[in-house]
GROMACS .gro file of C-alpha atoms in nm:
model
  340
    1MET     CA    1   5.468  11.986   6.667
    2SER     CA    2   5.189  11.948   6.437
    3CYS     CA    3   5.179  12.186   6.142
    4LEU     CA    4   4.971  12.492   6.083
    5LEU     CA    5   5.068  12.609   5.796
    6GLU     CA    6   5.226  12.406   5.477
    7VAL     CA    7   5.356  12.576   5.102
    8LYS     CA    8   5.426  12.349   4.860
    9ASP     CA    9   5.580  12.389   4.507
   10LEU     CA   10   5.426  12.787   4.501
   11HIS     CA   11   5.466  12.951   4.167
   12VAL     CA   12   5.344  13.387   4.131
   13HIS     CA   13   5.386  13.547   3.838
   14PHE     CA   14   5.311  13.953   3.758
   15GLU     CA   15   5.162  14.028   3.410
   16SER     CA   16   5.207  14.349   3.275
   17LYS     CA   17   5.185  14.417   2.845
   18ASN     CA   18   5.521  14.298   2.758
   19ARG     CA   19   5.724  14.081   3.026
   20SER     CA   20   5.575  13.844   3.280
   21VAL     CA   21   5.805  13.833   3.654
   22HIS     CA   22   5.817  13.488   3.799
   23ALA     CA   23   5.839  13.601   4.115
   24VAL     CA   24   5.798  13.298   4.349
   25ARG     CA   25   5.930  12.993   4.188
   26GLY     CA   26   5.853  12.672   4.355
   27VAL     CA   27   5.897  12.809   4.706
   28SER     CA   28   5.786  12.488   5.009
   29PHE     CA   29   5.827  12.522   5.346
   30HIS     CA   30   5.621  12.464   5.681
   31VAL     CA   31   5.527  12.657   6.006
   32ASN     CA   32   5.400  12.426   6.316
   33LYS     CA   33   5.238  12.584   6.626
   34GLY     CA   34   5.331  12.827   6.790
   35GLU     CA   35   5.663  12.853   6.647
   36VAL     CA   36   5.851  13.152   6.481
   37LEU     CA   37   5.968  13.105   6.131
   38ALA     CA   38   6.186  13.379   5.974
   39ILE     CA   39   6.252  13.423   5.619
   40VAL     CA   40   6.519  13.693   5.526
   41GLY     CA   41   6.669  13.771   5.184
   42GLU     CA   42   6.793  14.071   4.990
   43SER     CA   43   6.491  14.333   4.867
   44GLY     CA   44   6.344  14.144   4.568
   45SER     CA   45   6.376  13.796   4.692
   46GLY     CA   46   6.050  13.714   4.665
   47LYS     CA   47   5.986  13.725   5.067
   48SER     CA   48   5.694  13.958   5.116
   49VAL     CA   49   5.528  13.845   4.750
   50THR     CA   50   5.484  13.444   4.949
   51ALA     CA   51   5.376  13.636   5.254
   52LYS     CA   52   5.076  13.821   5.063
   53SER     CA   53   5.013  13.525   4.848
   54ILE     CA   54   4.921  13.309   5.178
   55MET     CA   55   4.648  13.578   5.293
   56LYS     CA   56   4.559  13.623   4.909
   57LEU     CA   57   4.604  13.987   4.950
   58LEU     CA   58   4.852  14.035   4.626
   59PRO     CA   59   4.630  14.236   4.307
   60PRO     CA   60   4.367  14.033   4.154
   61LYS     CA   61   4.533  14.201   3.808
   62GLY     CA   62   4.836  14.147   3.722
   63SER     CA   63   4.930  13.886   3.956
   64SER     CA   64   4.841  13.480   3.984
   65VAL     CA   65   4.923  13.195   4.137
   66LYS     CA   66   5.057  12.955   3.836
   67LYS     CA   67   5.062  12.647   4.075
   68GLY     CA   68   5.137  12.519   4.416
   69SER     CA   69   4.954  12.467   4.733
   70ILE     CA   70   4.846  12.690   5.047
   71LEU     CA   71   4.737  12.480   5.352
   72PHE     CA   72   4.676  12.625   5.640
   73ASN     CA   73   4.509  12.390   5.915
   74GLU     CA   74   4.487  12.128   5.625
   75ASN     CA   75   4.238  12.398   5.424
   76GLU     CA   76   4.335  12.478   5.096
   77ILE     CA   77   4.385  12.877   5.104
   78THR     CA   78   4.411  12.906   4.709
   79THR     CA   79   4.068  12.779   4.659
   80MET     CA   80   3.896  12.926   4.877
   81SER     CA   81   3.621  13.198   4.767
   82LYS     CA   82   3.608  13.567   4.925
   83LYS     CA   83   3.347  13.466   5.203
   84GLU     CA   84   3.576  13.187   5.312
   85LEU     CA   85   3.872  13.413   5.321
   86ALA     CA   86   3.703  13.698   5.480
   87GLN     CA   87   3.655  13.440   5.778
   88ILE     CA   88   4.050  13.341   5.775
   89ARG     CA   89   4.160  13.704   5.725
   90GLY     CA   90   4.206  13.904   6.080
   91SER     CA   91   4.082  13.643   6.249
   92LYS     CA   92   4.311  13.303   6.212
   93ILE     CA   93   4.549  13.463   6.034
   94GLY     CA   94   4.681  13.812   6.123
   95MET     CA   95   4.924  14.063   5.925
   96ILE     CA   96   5.180  14.298   6.033
   97PHE     CA   97   5.242  14.510   5.690
   98GLN     CA   98   5.545  14.732   5.681
   99ASP     CA   99   5.470  15.078   5.674
  100PRO     CA  100   5.217  15.141   5.951
  101MET     CA  101   5.088  15.442   5.841
  102THR     CA  102   5.000  15.334   5.513
  103SER     CA  103   4.791  15.060   5.663
  104LEU     CA  104   4.617  15.248   5.920
  105ASN     CA  105   4.283  15.447   5.784
  106PRO     CA  106   4.343  15.835   5.820
  107THR     CA  107   3.986  15.968   5.865
  108MET     CA  108   3.930  15.687   6.147
  109LYS     CA  109   4.020  15.719   6.505
  110VAL     CA  110   4.270  15.432   6.563
  111GLY     CA  111   4.046  15.287   6.867
  112ASP     CA  112   3.769  15.271   6.622
  113GLN     CA  113   3.966  15.079   6.343
  114ILE     CA  114   4.091  14.862   6.641
  115ALA     CA  115   3.711  14.749   6.788
  116GLU     CA  116   3.642  14.752   6.385
  117VAL     CA  117   3.818  14.424   6.369
  118LEU     CA  118   3.618  14.257   6.658
  119VAL     CA  119   3.246  14.369   6.526
  120VAL     CA  120   3.368  14.232   6.202
  121HIS     CA  121   3.471  13.909   6.317
  122LYS     CA  122   3.319  13.865   6.647
  123GLY     CA  123   2.988  14.011   6.640
  124ILE     CA  124   3.037  14.221   6.895
  125THR     CA  125   2.922  14.550   6.985
  126MET     CA  126   3.104  14.879   6.918
  127LYS     CA  127   3.057  14.960   7.271
  128GLU     CA  128   3.248  14.645   7.388
  129ALA     CA  129   3.491  14.613   7.116
  130ARG     CA  130   3.635  15.014   7.187
  131LYS     CA  131   3.641  14.864   7.559
  132GLN     CA  132   3.864  14.552   7.446
  133ALA     CA  133   4.063  14.802   7.227
  134ILE     CA  134   4.183  15.007   7.513
  135GLU     CA  135   4.303  14.680   7.719
  136LEU     CA  136   4.471  14.559   7.392
  137ILE     CA  137   4.625  14.910   7.342
  138GLN     CA  138   4.727  14.916   7.699
  139LEU     CA  139   4.832  14.558   7.627
  140VAL     CA  140   5.057  14.664   7.402
  141ARG     CA  141   5.231  14.942   7.611
  142ILE     CA  142   5.053  15.264   7.505
  143PRO     CA  143   5.042  15.467   7.771
  144ASN     CA  144   4.680  15.660   7.865
  145ALA     CA  145   4.501  15.370   7.662
  146VAL     CA  146   4.185  15.597   7.653
  147HIS     CA  147   4.329  15.926   7.540
  148CYS     CA  148   4.574  15.764   7.252
  149CYS     CA  149   4.222  15.556   7.154
  150ASN     CA  150   4.062  15.873   7.061
  151LYS     CA  151   4.351  16.001   6.819
  152TYR     CA  152   4.423  16.002   6.409
  153PRO     CA  153   4.725  15.829   6.300
  154HIS     CA  154   4.903  16.109   6.219
  155GLN     CA  155   4.881  16.236   6.566
  156LEU     CA  156   5.080  15.911   6.670
  157SER     CA  157   5.441  15.873   6.675
  158GLY     CA  158   5.585  15.576   6.419
  159GLY     CA  159   5.655  15.353   6.682
  160MET     CA  160   5.296  15.401   6.862
  161ARG     CA  161   5.158  15.308   6.507
  162GLN     CA  162   5.307  14.994   6.471
  163ARG     CA  163   5.213  14.915   6.805
  164ILE     CA  164   4.821  14.979   6.692
  165VAL     CA  165   4.901  14.780   6.367
  166ILE     CA  166   5.009  14.528   6.629
  167ALA     CA  167   4.697  14.552   6.819
  168MET     CA  168   4.459  14.516   6.571
  169ALA     CA  169   4.681  14.183   6.398
  170ILE     CA  170   4.647  13.968   6.715
  171ILE     CA  171   4.316  14.120   6.889
  172CYS     CA  172   4.129  13.818   6.741
  173GLU     CA  173   4.417  13.588   6.889
  174PRO     CA  174   4.526  13.439   6.540
  175ASP     CA  175   4.675  13.084   6.557
  176LEU     CA  176   4.932  13.238   6.267
  177LEU     CA  177   5.111  13.578   6.221
  178ILE     CA  178   5.278  13.750   5.944
  179ALA     CA  179   5.507  13.961   6.016
  180ASP     CA  180   5.637  14.206   5.743
  181GLU     CA  181   5.964  14.413   5.856
  182PRO     CA  182   5.789  14.481   6.090
  183THR     CA  183   6.047  14.703   6.263
  184THR     CA  184   6.199  14.823   5.922
  185ALA     CA  185   6.084  15.184   5.950
  186LEU     CA  186   6.177  15.276   6.307
  187ASP     CA  187   6.493  15.335   6.472
  188VAL     CA  188   6.688  15.162   6.653
  189THR     CA  189   6.575  15.143   7.000
  190ILE     CA  190   6.231  15.131   6.918
  191GLN     CA  191   6.281  14.822   6.737
  192ALA     CA  192   6.455  14.670   7.013
  193GLN     CA  193   6.110  14.754   7.191
  194ILE     CA  194   5.866  14.594   6.913
  195LEU     CA  195   6.033  14.284   6.910
  196ASP     CA  196   6.020  14.230   7.253
  197LEU     CA  197   5.671  14.284   7.282
  198LEU     CA  198   5.606  14.065   6.978
  199LYS     CA  199   5.779  13.764   7.174
  200GLU     CA  200   5.592  13.821   7.474
  201ILE     CA  201   5.271  13.847   7.282
  202GLN     CA  202   5.401  13.529   7.108
  203GLU     CA  203   5.480  13.345   7.427
  204LYS     CA  204   5.129  13.460   7.590
  205MET     CA  205   4.855  13.382   7.291
  206GLY     CA  206   5.070  13.068   7.189
  207MET     CA  207   5.083  13.178   6.780
  208ALA     CA  208   5.289  13.080   6.537
  209ILE     CA  209   5.464  13.375   6.344
  210ILE     CA  210   5.619  13.422   6.027
  211LEU     CA  211   5.873  13.694   6.050
  212ILE     CA  212   5.958  13.859   5.725
  213THR     CA  213   6.312  14.045   5.747
  214HIS     CA  214   6.674  14.093   5.607
  215ASP     CA  215   6.768  14.169   5.953
  216LEU     CA  216   7.026  13.890   6.036
  217GLY     CA  217   7.018  14.058   6.394
  218VAL     CA  218   6.666  14.054   6.468
  219VAL     CA  219   6.624  13.651   6.305
  220ALA     CA  220   6.901  13.551   6.572
  221LYS     CA  221   6.702  13.724   6.821
  222PHE     CA  222   6.333  13.607   6.741
  223ALA     CA  223   6.342  13.292   6.504
  224ASP     CA  224   6.262  12.903   6.600
  225ARG     CA  225   6.366  12.865   6.227
  226VAL     CA  226   6.506  13.065   5.896
  227ASN     CA  227   6.423  12.999   5.540
  228VAL     CA  228   6.687  13.191   5.336
  229MET     CA  229   6.559  13.298   4.966
  230TYR     CA  230   6.691  13.400   4.638
  231ALA     CA  231   6.566  13.489   4.319
  232GLY     CA  232   6.224  13.350   4.460
  233LYS     CA  233   6.384  13.066   4.554
  234ILE     CA  234   6.444  12.933   4.957
  235VAL     CA  235   6.809  12.873   4.882
  236GLU     CA  236   6.894  12.763   5.222
  237ASN     CA  237   6.651  12.626   5.533
  238GLY     CA  238   6.725  12.530   5.922
  239THR     CA  239   6.719  12.608   6.264
  240THR     CA  240   6.812  12.989   6.409
  241GLU     CA  241   7.155  12.747   6.524
  242ASP     CA  242   7.216  12.586   6.201
  243ILE     CA  243   7.223  12.870   5.985
  244PHE     CA  244   7.395  13.141   6.218
  245ASN     CA  245   7.667  12.836   6.324
  246ASN     CA  246   7.615  12.578   6.012
  247ALA     CA  247   7.576  12.769   5.721
  248LYS     CA  248   7.645  12.586   5.367
  249HIS     CA  249   7.504  12.808   5.041
  250PRO     CA  250   7.751  13.061   4.945
  251TYR     CA  251   7.492  13.312   4.970
  252THR     CA  252   7.383  13.261   5.328
  253LEU     CA  253   7.749  13.321   5.418
  254GLY     CA  254   7.763  13.601   5.221
  255LEU     CA  255   7.460  13.740   5.422
  256LEU     CA  256   7.635  13.660   5.745
  257HIS     CA  257   7.975  13.757   5.685
  258SER     CA  258   7.840  14.106   5.551
  259VAL     CA  259   7.680  14.193   5.903
  260PRO     CA  260   7.901  14.370   6.143
  261LYS     CA  261   8.027  14.245   6.479
  262LEU     CA  262   8.031  14.366   6.804
  263ASP     CA  263   8.351  14.175   6.887
  264GLN     CA  264   8.532  14.286   6.546
  265ASP     CA  265   8.847  14.427   6.504
  266GLN     CA  266   8.772  14.740   6.337
  267THR     CA  267   9.026  14.704   6.108
  268GLN     CA  268   8.883  14.387   5.951
  269ARG     CA  269   8.632  14.459   5.633
  270LEU     CA  270   8.325  14.361   5.607
  271THR     CA  271   8.274  14.123   5.280
  272SER     CA  272   7.983  14.220   4.992
  273ILE     CA  273   7.796  14.041   4.770
  274ASP     CA  274   7.904  14.087   4.456
  275GLY     CA  275   7.668  14.179   4.182
  276THR     CA  276   7.311  14.168   4.133
  277PRO     CA  277   7.048  13.933   4.179
  278PRO     CA  278   6.888  13.809   3.832
  279ASP     CA  279   6.598  13.990   3.646
  280LEU     CA  280   6.316  13.786   3.745
  281ALA     CA  281   6.111  13.860   3.435
  282THR     CA  282   6.407  13.673   3.232
  283SER     CA  283   6.398  13.300   3.189
  284ILE     CA  284   6.724  13.151   3.470
  285LYS     CA  285   6.900  12.867   3.365
  286GLY     CA  286   7.077  12.690   3.641
  287CYS     CA  287   7.151  12.835   3.963
  288ALA     CA  288   6.998  13.161   4.028
  289PHE     CA  289   7.331  13.254   4.275
  290ALA     CA  290   7.605  13.137   3.974
  291ALA     CA  291   7.679  13.450   3.834
  292ARG     CA  292   7.732  13.593   4.186
  293CYS     CA  293   7.929  13.283   4.313
  294GLN     CA  294   8.322  13.239   4.327
  295TYR     CA  295   8.285  12.875   4.369
  296ALA     CA  296   8.039  12.843   4.079
  297MET     CA  297   8.125  12.545   3.808
  298ASP     CA  298   8.014  12.428   3.486
  299VAL     CA  299   7.689  12.238   3.615
  300CYS     CA  300   7.592  12.534   3.778
  301ASP     CA  301   7.515  12.754   3.497
  302GLU     CA  302   7.353  12.429   3.318
  303TYR     CA  303   7.146  12.245   3.608
  304ASP     CA  304   6.922  12.409   3.906
  305PRO     CA  305   7.020  12.194   4.221
  306GLU     CA  306   6.759  12.088   4.443
  307ALA     CA  307   6.808  12.030   4.773
  308SER     CA  308   7.067  11.837   4.977
  309PRO     CA  309   6.999  11.761   5.351
  310LEU     CA  310   7.287  11.825   5.586
  311SER     CA  311   7.042  11.680   5.861
  312LYS     CA  312   6.694  11.630   5.989
  313THR     CA  313   6.658  11.962   6.039
  314GLN     CA  314   6.876  12.182   5.761
  315ALA     CA  315   6.904  12.174   5.392
  316ALA     CA  316   7.049  12.371   5.104
  317ASN     CA  317   7.024  12.372   4.732
  318CYS     CA  318   7.386  12.401   4.595
  319TRP     CA  319   7.581  12.190   4.366
  320LEU     CA  320   7.932  12.264   4.614
  321LEU     CA  321   7.720  11.960   4.861
  322ASP     CA  322   7.742  11.668   4.572
  323LYS     CA  323   7.969  11.440   4.650
  324ARG     CA  324   8.138  11.500   4.329
  325ALA     CA  325   8.141  11.833   4.348
  326PRO     CA  326   8.546  11.963   4.448
  327ARG     CA  327   8.588  11.980   4.837
  328VAL     CA  328   8.626  12.355   4.925
  329ASP     CA  329   8.481  12.536   5.221
  330PRO     CA  330   8.341  12.889   5.157
  331THR     CA  331   8.331  12.927   5.569
  332VAL     CA  332   8.726  12.961   5.595
  333GLU     CA  333   8.750  13.141   5.242
  334LEU     CA  334   8.487  13.394   5.326
  335HIS     CA  335   8.685  13.416   5.723
  336ASP     CA  336   9.008  13.473   5.546
  337ALA     CA  337   8.846  13.720   5.291
  338SER     CA  338   8.745  13.980   5.577
  339ASN     CA  339   9.055  13.984   5.780
  340GLY     CA  340   9.231  14.019   5.442
   0.00000   0.00000   0.00000
């Protein structure tokens, strides 16, 4: 597969009068054409900040990319002008935001909002754009598309609003779609429908997707590869099969064992991750997960581990993978704890 997006050593800071928050701390990853990459982690781990950095959608006041490179189709995004970015946003890179109600203009009919994207990026007339908007509303499985086209966002259900946002994001057939927790505000049945719709559209259009989520069930069903983020860094990455069947980082294992399973004994306890994530406004020495890790060693408090390759497709940042570390198997111990 050829590389579509490559992020290298990305650092993002948020500044205020009294403090500086290092929200993203040296993130590197790539997305190949036509694949689905999931980025998972707790709230505050830096997932959405990383996604918005790709589009340069962070607020201009108080936030900055301190270091790093974002290459899209071999073009550097971090140094692009507003005019150059306008040619990419919506056209080459689409984005689905967490809350569809705040993503839509409450004063415009949804059909006009979808059509406006085509008018701006394709230069066609509003009449022709509205015709294509109706076709796309049908594609995202909203019944009576003409009637829906003339409604305002508040007149639609949450699931229908999310489908409208998806339609806006894909109407120009972008090469990359960034979906930032696209099913968070929806009930379970509608979530499944939205995910099936995204998968169908992705396969039909051949676009790549970055899926930001904390729902591991969604990841298992939808993604080709997974990046696990913690405290502004990627601590483990691999194929979906690697992560779900052979995870090695204690944080990844903690996430996996905290998810209930249908075949799980009702008397079996879920394993929780003790403690809270570190304050990213303070200087972090060593491994950011050390304070919450039952396997932490002295070296974890002093030095941040580098990525250890586990295979051609998987790597994890953990001192337990060093050949000098004591032999422990977190997988077995976490399984025993959940049965205890």
